[in-house]
Amino acid sequence: MMRAAIAAFLLTTTSLALAGGDELVPPVADPVVKKECGSCHMAFPPQFLPRRSWQKLVDGLASHFGEDASLPEAQRAAVLRYHLEHAADAPGAGRAASKFAASIPAGETPLRITETPRWVREHRKIKPERWKSPEVKSRLNCVACHKDAERGSWDD
Amino acid sequence: MKTWSLLAVAASAGLVASVALAEPRRDAILADLREQAKKEDPRFAGFSAERGATLYRATHQGKDGPISCSTCHGSTPLGNGQTRLGKAIDPMAVSKNPARYTDSANVEKWFKRNCTEVLGRGCTATEKGDFITFMSGQ
């Protein structure tokens, strides 16, 4: 039993390691962020947008892509802090984060992960009808295809 | 003194008896809403599960087309719902999800967002109480 558990653990860590650093993003760990950002959509990893984007998104939560997603001050501050600390261009955010950061021109502040050049390039082979299928529904439904995304692996 | 202790005993006995049936935090939320409802409407005569059911199913003209609570929460509150972005929503019915309507800040947050989204305005205290009363019986 114990040995099986260890073997499973080693297998998981090994395959995650083999997947390559740019497919690995630590899942959102903060309980406030998980709850407040993860009710309507997956709590997207802060690593996919730069700090300036998160600042603008959190400032604009009262009209979040047309919906009121405003937060009480304590939660708003906690969400912003977490995103700034783990953003694509935050120090030590990792290889996947750096690749996103590097793909975004300095003068641009994208508000959608799906508009970043890296996201677009990585998804260029996905057929348009695939996005509309009932199990996918939306480009924001990452876990429809990236089954292990919420555990940190974005390998496809 | 004697009356007080008798009252206390009666109160705690009542509390123990009602624990299995009711959730004190939900009762407190409903009690607050009842007070607000009386202030909003002097003719207020209690919450109604039927009005709550009607509110849940009524279709309104949203900014992206027809919308009701059930659009995202499901045709029956006993099942899971799904957000427009494909994320599952836990059931709204208390029998399926006893944690519902027990955190007043959370309850207010979602009424604020979703009444605006579906009705194009904030909900009245009566509507909120009707809604929770309906869900408590489901």
CSV table of C-alpha atoms in Angstrom, one decimal:
chain,number,residue,atom,x,y,z
A,1,MET,CA,0.0,0.0,0.0
A,2,MET,CA,2.7,2.4,1.2
A,3,ARG,CA,5.0,1.3,-1.6
A,4,ALA,CA,2.3,1.7,-4.2
A,5,ALA,CA,1.7,5.3,-2.9
A,6,ILE,CA,5.4,6.1,-3.1
A,7,ALA,CA,5.6,4.6,-6.6
A,8,ALA,CA,2.6,6.6,-7.7
A,9,PHE,CA,4.1,9.8,-6.2
A,10,LEU,CA,7.5,9.2,-8.0
A,11,LEU,CA,5.7,8.5,-11.2
A,12,THR,CA,3.7,11.7,-11.0
A,13,THR,CA,6.7,13.9,-10.1
A,14,THR,CA,8.8,12.2,-12.8
A,15,SER,CA,6.2,12.7,-15.5
A,16,LEU,CA,5.6,16.3,-14.4
A,17,ALA,CA,9.4,16.9,-14.6
A,18,LEU,CA,9.6,15.3,-18.0
A,19,ALA,CA,6.7,17.5,-19.2
A,20,GLY,CA,9.2,20.4,-19.2
A,21,GLY,CA,9.2,23.6,-17.2
A,22,ASP,CA,7.2,25.7,-19.6
A,23,GLU,CA,4.2,23.4,-19.1
A,24,LEU,CA,4.3,23.6,-15.3
A,25,VAL,CA,2.7,26.4,-13.4
A,26,PRO,CA,2.0,26.0,-9.7
A,27,PRO,CA,-1.7,25.9,-9.1
A,28,VAL,CA,-3.3,28.9,-7.2
A,29,ALA,CA,-2.8,28.1,-3.6
A,30,ASP,CA,-4.3,31.1,-1.8
A,31,PRO,CA,-7.8,30.2,-0.5
A,32,VAL,CA,-9.2,33.8,-1.0
A,33,VAL,CA,-8.0,33.8,-4.6
A,34,LYS,CA,-9.3,30.3,-5.2
A,35,LYS,CA,-12.7,31.3,-3.9
A,36,GLU,CA,-13.0,34.8,-5.3
A,37,CYS,CA,-11.5,34.2,-8.7
A,38,GLY,CA,-12.6,30.6,-9.1
A,39,SER,CA,-16.4,30.7,-8.7
A,40,CYS,CA,-17.3,31.7,-12.3
A,41,HIS,CA,-14.2,30.5,-14.1
A,42,MET,CA,-11.1,28.6,-13.2
A,43,ALA,CA,-8.8,30.6,-11.0
A,44,PHE,CA,-6.4,31.4,-13.8
A,45,PRO,CA,-2.7,31.3,-12.8
A,46,PRO,CA,-1.3,34.8,-12.3
A,47,GLN,CA,1.7,33.6,-14.3
A,48,PHE,CA,-0.2,34.1,-17.6
A,49,LEU,CA,-0.4,37.9,-17.5
A,50,PRO,CA,2.1,40.7,-16.4
A,51,ARG,CA,1.7,42.8,-13.3
A,52,ARG,CA,0.3,45.8,-15.2
A,53,SER,CA,-2.5,43.6,-16.6
A,54,TRP,CA,-3.5,42.3,-13.2
A,55,GLN,CA,-3.4,45.8,-11.7
A,56,LYS,CA,-5.8,46.9,-14.4
A,57,LEU,CA,-8.1,43.9,-14.0
A,58,VAL,CA,-8.4,44.2,-10.3
A,59,ASP,CA,-9.0,47.9,-10.6
A,60,GLY,CA,-11.8,47.2,-13.0
A,61,LEU,CA,-13.6,44.4,-11.1
A,62,ALA,CA,-16.9,46.4,-10.9
A,63,SER,CA,-17.2,45.9,-14.6
A,64,HIS,CA,-15.3,42.6,-15.3
A,65,PHE,CA,-15.9,41.9,-19.0
A,66,GLY,CA,-19.4,43.3,-18.5
A,67,GLU,CA,-20.1,41.7,-15.2
A,68,ASP,CA,-20.0,43.1,-11.7
A,69,ALA,CA,-17.2,41.1,-9.9
A,70,SER,CA,-16.4,43.7,-7.3
A,71,LEU,CA,-14.9,42.6,-4.0
A,72,PRO,CA,-14.9,44.0,-0.5
A,73,GLU,CA,-11.6,45.9,0.1
A,74,ALA,CA,-9.9,43.1,2.2
A,75,GLN,CA,-10.4,40.5,-0.5
A,76,ARG,CA,-9.6,42.9,-3.3
A,77,ALA,CA,-6.3,43.7,-1.7
A,78,ALA,CA,-5.5,40.0,-1.1
A,79,VAL,CA,-6.3,39.1,-4.7
A,80,LEU,CA,-4.2,41.9,-6.1
A,81,ARG,CA,-1.2,41.1,-3.8
A,82,TYR,CA,-1.2,37.5,-4.8
A,83,HIS,CA,-1.4,38.3,-8.5
A,84,LEU,CA,1.4,40.9,-8.4
A,85,GLU,CA,3.6,38.4,-6.5
A,86,HIS,CA,3.1,35.6,-9.0
A,87,ALA,CA,2.6,37.5,-12.3
A,88,ALA,CA,4.3,36.6,-15.6
A,89,ASP,CA,6.9,39.3,-15.0
A,90,ALA,CA,7.3,38.9,-11.2
A,91,PRO,CA,10.8,38.0,-10.0
A,92,GLY,CA,11.2,34.2,-9.7
A,93,ALA,CA,7.8,33.4,-11.3
A,94,GLY,CA,9.3,30.6,-13.3
A,95,ARG,CA,9.9,29.5,-16.9
A,96,ALA,CA,6.3,29.3,-18.0
A,97,ALA,CA,5.7,32.8,-16.6
A,98,SER,CA,8.7,34.2,-18.3
A,99,LYS,CA,7.6,32.9,-21.7
A,100,PHE,CA,4.2,34.6,-21.3
A,101,ALA,CA,5.9,37.8,-20.2
A,102,ALA,CA,8.4,37.7,-23.1
A,103,SER,CA,5.6,37.3,-25.7
A,104,ILE,CA,3.8,40.5,-24.7
A,105,PRO,CA,5.1,43.8,-26.2
A,106,ALA,CA,6.2,46.3,-23.6
A,107,GLY,CA,3.6,48.9,-24.5
A,108,GLU,CA,0.6,46.5,-24.3
A,109,THR,CA,-1.6,45.7,-21.3
A,110,PRO,CA,-3.6,42.6,-22.4
A,111,LEU,CA,-6.7,41.9,-20.2
A,112,ARG,CA,-7.3,38.5,-21.7
A,113,ILE,CA,-4.9,35.6,-21.4
A,114,THR,CA,-6.4,34.4,-24.7
A,115,GLU,CA,-5.0,37.5,-26.4
A,116,THR,CA,-1.4,37.1,-25.4
A,117,PRO,CA,0.8,36.1,-28.3
A,118,ARG,CA,2.0,33.0,-26.4
A,119,TRP,CA,-1.6,31.8,-25.8
A,120,VAL,CA,-2.5,32.4,-29.4
A,121,ARG,CA,0.6,30.6,-30.7
A,122,GLU,CA,0.0,27.6,-28.4
A,123,HIS,CA,-3.6,27.2,-29.6
A,124,ARG,CA,-3.2,28.0,-33.3
A,125,LYS,CA,-4.0,24.4,-34.3
A,126,ILE,CA,-7.3,24.2,-32.5
A,127,LYS,CA,-10.2,24.2,-34.9
A,128,PRO,CA,-12.9,26.9,-34.4
A,129,GLU,CA,-15.7,24.4,-34.0
A,130,ARG,CA,-13.8,22.7,-31.1
A,131,TRP,CA,-14.2,25.9,-29.0
A,132,LYS,CA,-18.0,25.8,-29.5
A,133,SER,CA,-18.5,22.2,-28.6
A,134,PRO,CA,-20.7,21.7,-25.5
A,135,GLU,CA,-17.9,20.2,-23.3
A,136,VAL,CA,-15.6,23.2,-24.0
A,137,LYS,CA,-18.1,26.1,-24.3
A,138,SER,CA,-15.5,28.8,-23.9
A,139,ARG,CA,-11.9,29.6,-24.4
A,140,LEU,CA,-11.8,30.3,-20.7
A,141,ASN,CA,-12.7,26.7,-19.9
A,142,CYS,CA,-9.0,25.6,-19.8
A,143,VAL,CA,-9.7,22.3,-17.9
A,144,ALA,CA,-11.9,21.0,-20.7
A,145,CYS,CA,-8.7,20.1,-22.5
A,146,HIS,CA,-5.9,20.7,-19.9
A,147,LYS,CA,-7.3,18.1,-17.5
A,148,ASP,CA,-4.5,18.5,-15.0
A,149,ALA,CA,-4.3,22.3,-15.1
A,150,GLU,CA,-5.7,22.8,-11.7
A,151,ARG,CA,-2.9,20.5,-10.4
A,152,GLY,CA,-0.3,22.6,-12.2
A,153,SER,CA,0.3,20.7,-15.4
A,154,TRP,CA,-0.6,22.4,-18.7
A,155,ASP,CA,0.8,19.7,-20.9
A,156,ASP,CA,-1.8,18.8,-23.6
B,1,MET,CA,-34.5,35.3,38.6
B,2,LYS,CA,-36.7,32.2,38.6
B,3,THR,CA,-38.5,33.4,35.5
B,4,TRP,CA,-35.2,34.0,33.8
B,5,SER,CA,-33.8,30.6,34.4
B,6,LEU,CA,-37.1,29.0,33.3
B,7,LEU,CA,-36.9,31.0,30.1
B,8,ALA,CA,-33.3,30.0,29.6
B,9,VAL,CA,-34.1,26.3,30.0
B,10,ALA,CA,-37.0,26.7,27.6
B,11,ALA,CA,-34.9,28.5,25.1
B,12,SER,CA,-32.1,26.0,25.2
B,13,ALA,CA,-34.5,23.1,24.9
B,14,GLY,CA,-36.0,24.8,21.9
B,15,LEU,CA,-32.6,25.4,20.4
B,16,VAL,CA,-31.6,21.7,20.8
B,17,ALA,CA,-34.9,20.6,19.2
B,18,SER,CA,-34.5,22.9,16.2
B,19,VAL,CA,-30.8,22.2,15.5
B,20,ALA,CA,-31.6,19.2,13.4
B,21,LEU,CA,-34.2,21.1,11.3
B,22,ALA,CA,-32.8,24.6,11.1
B,23,GLU,CA,-29.4,26.2,10.7
B,24,PRO,CA,-29.0,29.1,13.1
B,25,ARG,CA,-26.9,31.2,10.7
B,26,ARG,CA,-29.5,30.8,7.9
B,27,ASP,CA,-32.3,31.7,10.4
B,28,ALA,CA,-30.3,34.8,11.3
B,29,ILE,CA,-30.0,35.8,7.7
B,30,LEU,CA,-33.7,35.4,7.2
B,31,ALA,CA,-34.5,37.3,10.4
B,32,ASP,CA,-32.4,40.3,9.1
B,33,LEU,CA,-34.1,40.1,5.7
B,34,ARG,CA,-37.5,40.0,7.5
B,35,GLU,CA,-36.7,43.2,9.4
B,36,GLN,CA,-35.5,44.9,6.1
B,37,ALA,CA,-38.6,43.7,4.3
B,38,LYS,CA,-40.9,45.3,6.9
B,39,LYS,CA,-39.1,48.6,6.5
B,40,GLU,CA,-39.3,48.4,2.7
B,41,ASP,CA,-43.0,47.4,2.7
B,42,PRO,CA,-45.3,48.0,5.7
B,43,ARG,CA,-47.8,45.3,4.3
B,44,PHE,CA,-45.1,42.6,4.3
B,45,ALA,CA,-46.6,39.5,5.7
B,46,GLY,CA,-43.9,36.9,5.6
B,47,PHE,CA,-41.7,35.1,3.0
B,48,SER,CA,-43.2,32.8,0.4
B,49,ALA,CA,-41.6,29.7,-1.1
B,50,GLU,CA,-44.0,30.0,-4.1
B,51,ARG,CA,-42.9,33.5,-4.9
B,52,GLY,CA,-39.3,32.3,-4.5
B,53,ALA,CA,-39.9,29.5,-7.0
B,54,THR,CA,-41.5,32.0,-9.5
B,55,LEU,CA,-38.5,34.3,-9.0
B,56,TYR,CA,-36.1,31.4,-9.7
B,57,ARG,CA,-37.8,30.5,-13.0
B,58,ALA,CA,-38.9,33.9,-14.3
B,59,THR,CA,-37.2,34.9,-17.5
B,60,HIS,CA,-35.9,38.4,-18.0
B,61,GLN,CA,-34.3,40.3,-20.9
B,62,GLY,CA,-30.6,40.3,-20.0
B,63,LYS,CA,-27.9,42.2,-21.9
B,64,ASP,CA,-27.0,39.0,-23.9
B,65,GLY,CA,-30.6,37.7,-24.4
B,66,PRO,CA,-33.2,36.0,-22.2
B,67,ILE,CA,-31.9,35.0,-18.8
B,68,SER,CA,-33.2,33.6,-15.5
B,69,CYS,CA,-31.6,32.2,-12.3
B,70,SER,CA,-32.2,28.8,-13.8
B,71,THR,CA,-30.1,29.6,-16.9
B,72,CYS,CA,-26.9,29.0,-14.9
B,73,HIS,CA,-28.2,27.3,-11.7
B,74,GLY,CA,-30.2,24.6,-13.6
B,75,SER,CA,-33.9,23.9,-14.3
B,76,THR,CA,-34.1,22.3,-10.9
B,77,PRO,CA,-32.2,23.7,-7.9
B,78,LEU,CA,-31.5,20.1,-6.8
B,79,GLY,CA,-28.9,19.6,-9.5
B,80,ASN,CA,-25.6,21.2,-10.4
B,81,GLY,CA,-25.6,24.4,-12.5
B,82,GLN,CA,-23.0,25.6,-14.9
B,83,THR,CA,-21.5,29.1,-15.3
B,84,ARG,CA,-21.5,30.6,-18.8
B,85,LEU,CA,-17.8,29.8,-18.9
B,86,GLY,CA,-18.4,26.1,-18.2
B,87,LYS,CA,-17.6,25.9,-14.5
B,88,ALA,CA,-19.8,23.7,-12.4
B,89,ILE,CA,-22.0,25.4,-9.7
B,90,ASP,CA,-23.0,23.4,-6.6
B,91,PRO,CA,-26.8,22.9,-6.2
B,92,MET,CA,-28.8,25.8,-4.7
B,93,ALA,CA,-31.2,23.5,-2.8
B,94,VAL,CA,-30.4,23.3,0.9
B,95,SER,CA,-31.2,19.6,1.0
B,96,LYS,CA,-28.4,19.0,-1.5
B,97,ASN,CA,-26.0,21.6,-0.2
B,98,PRO,CA,-26.5,22.4,3.5
B,99,ALA,CA,-23.8,25.1,3.4
B,100,ARG,CA,-26.0,27.4,1.3
B,101,TYR,CA,-27.2,30.7,2.8
B,102,THR,CA,-25.2,30.4,5.9
B,103,ASP,CA,-22.5,33.1,5.3
B,104,SER,CA,-24.3,36.4,5.1
B,105,ALA,CA,-21.4,38.3,3.3
B,106,ASN,CA,-21.4,35.6,0.7
B,107,VAL,CA,-25.2,35.6,0.3
B,108,GLU,CA,-25.2,39.4,-0.1
B,109,LYS,CA,-22.3,39.3,-2.6
B,110,TRP,CA,-24.1,36.9,-4.9
B,111,PHE,CA,-27.5,38.5,-4.6
B,112,LYS,CA,-25.8,41.8,-5.6
B,113,ARG,CA,-24.1,40.4,-8.6
B,114,ASN,CA,-26.7,38.1,-9.8
B,115,CYS,CA,-29.8,40.2,-9.3
B,116,THR,CA,-28.1,42.9,-11.3
B,117,GLU,CA,-27.2,40.4,-14.0
B,118,VAL,CA,-30.6,38.8,-14.2
B,119,LEU,CA,-33.1,41.5,-13.2
B,120,GLY,CA,-31.1,44.5,-14.1
B,121,ARG,CA,-31.5,45.8,-10.6
B,122,GLY,CA,-30.9,44.9,-7.0
B,123,CYS,CA,-33.3,42.4,-5.3
B,124,THR,CA,-35.6,43.6,-2.6
B,125,ALA,CA,-35.3,42.0,0.9
B,126,THR,CA,-38.7,40.3,0.2
B,127,GLU,CA,-37.3,38.7,-3.0
B,128,LYS,CA,-34.1,37.6,-1.2
B,129,GLY,CA,-36.1,36.1,1.7
B,130,ASP,CA,-38.6,34.4,-0.7
B,131,PHE,CA,-35.6,32.9,-2.6
B,132,ILE,CA,-33.9,31.5,0.5
B,133,THR,CA,-37.3,30.2,1.8
B,134,PHE,CA,-37.9,28.4,-1.5
B,135,MET,CA,-34.4,26.9,-1.5
B,136,SER,CA,-34.6,25.8,2.2
B,137,GLY,CA,-37.6,23.7,1.3
B,138,GLN,CA,-35.9,22.1,-1.7
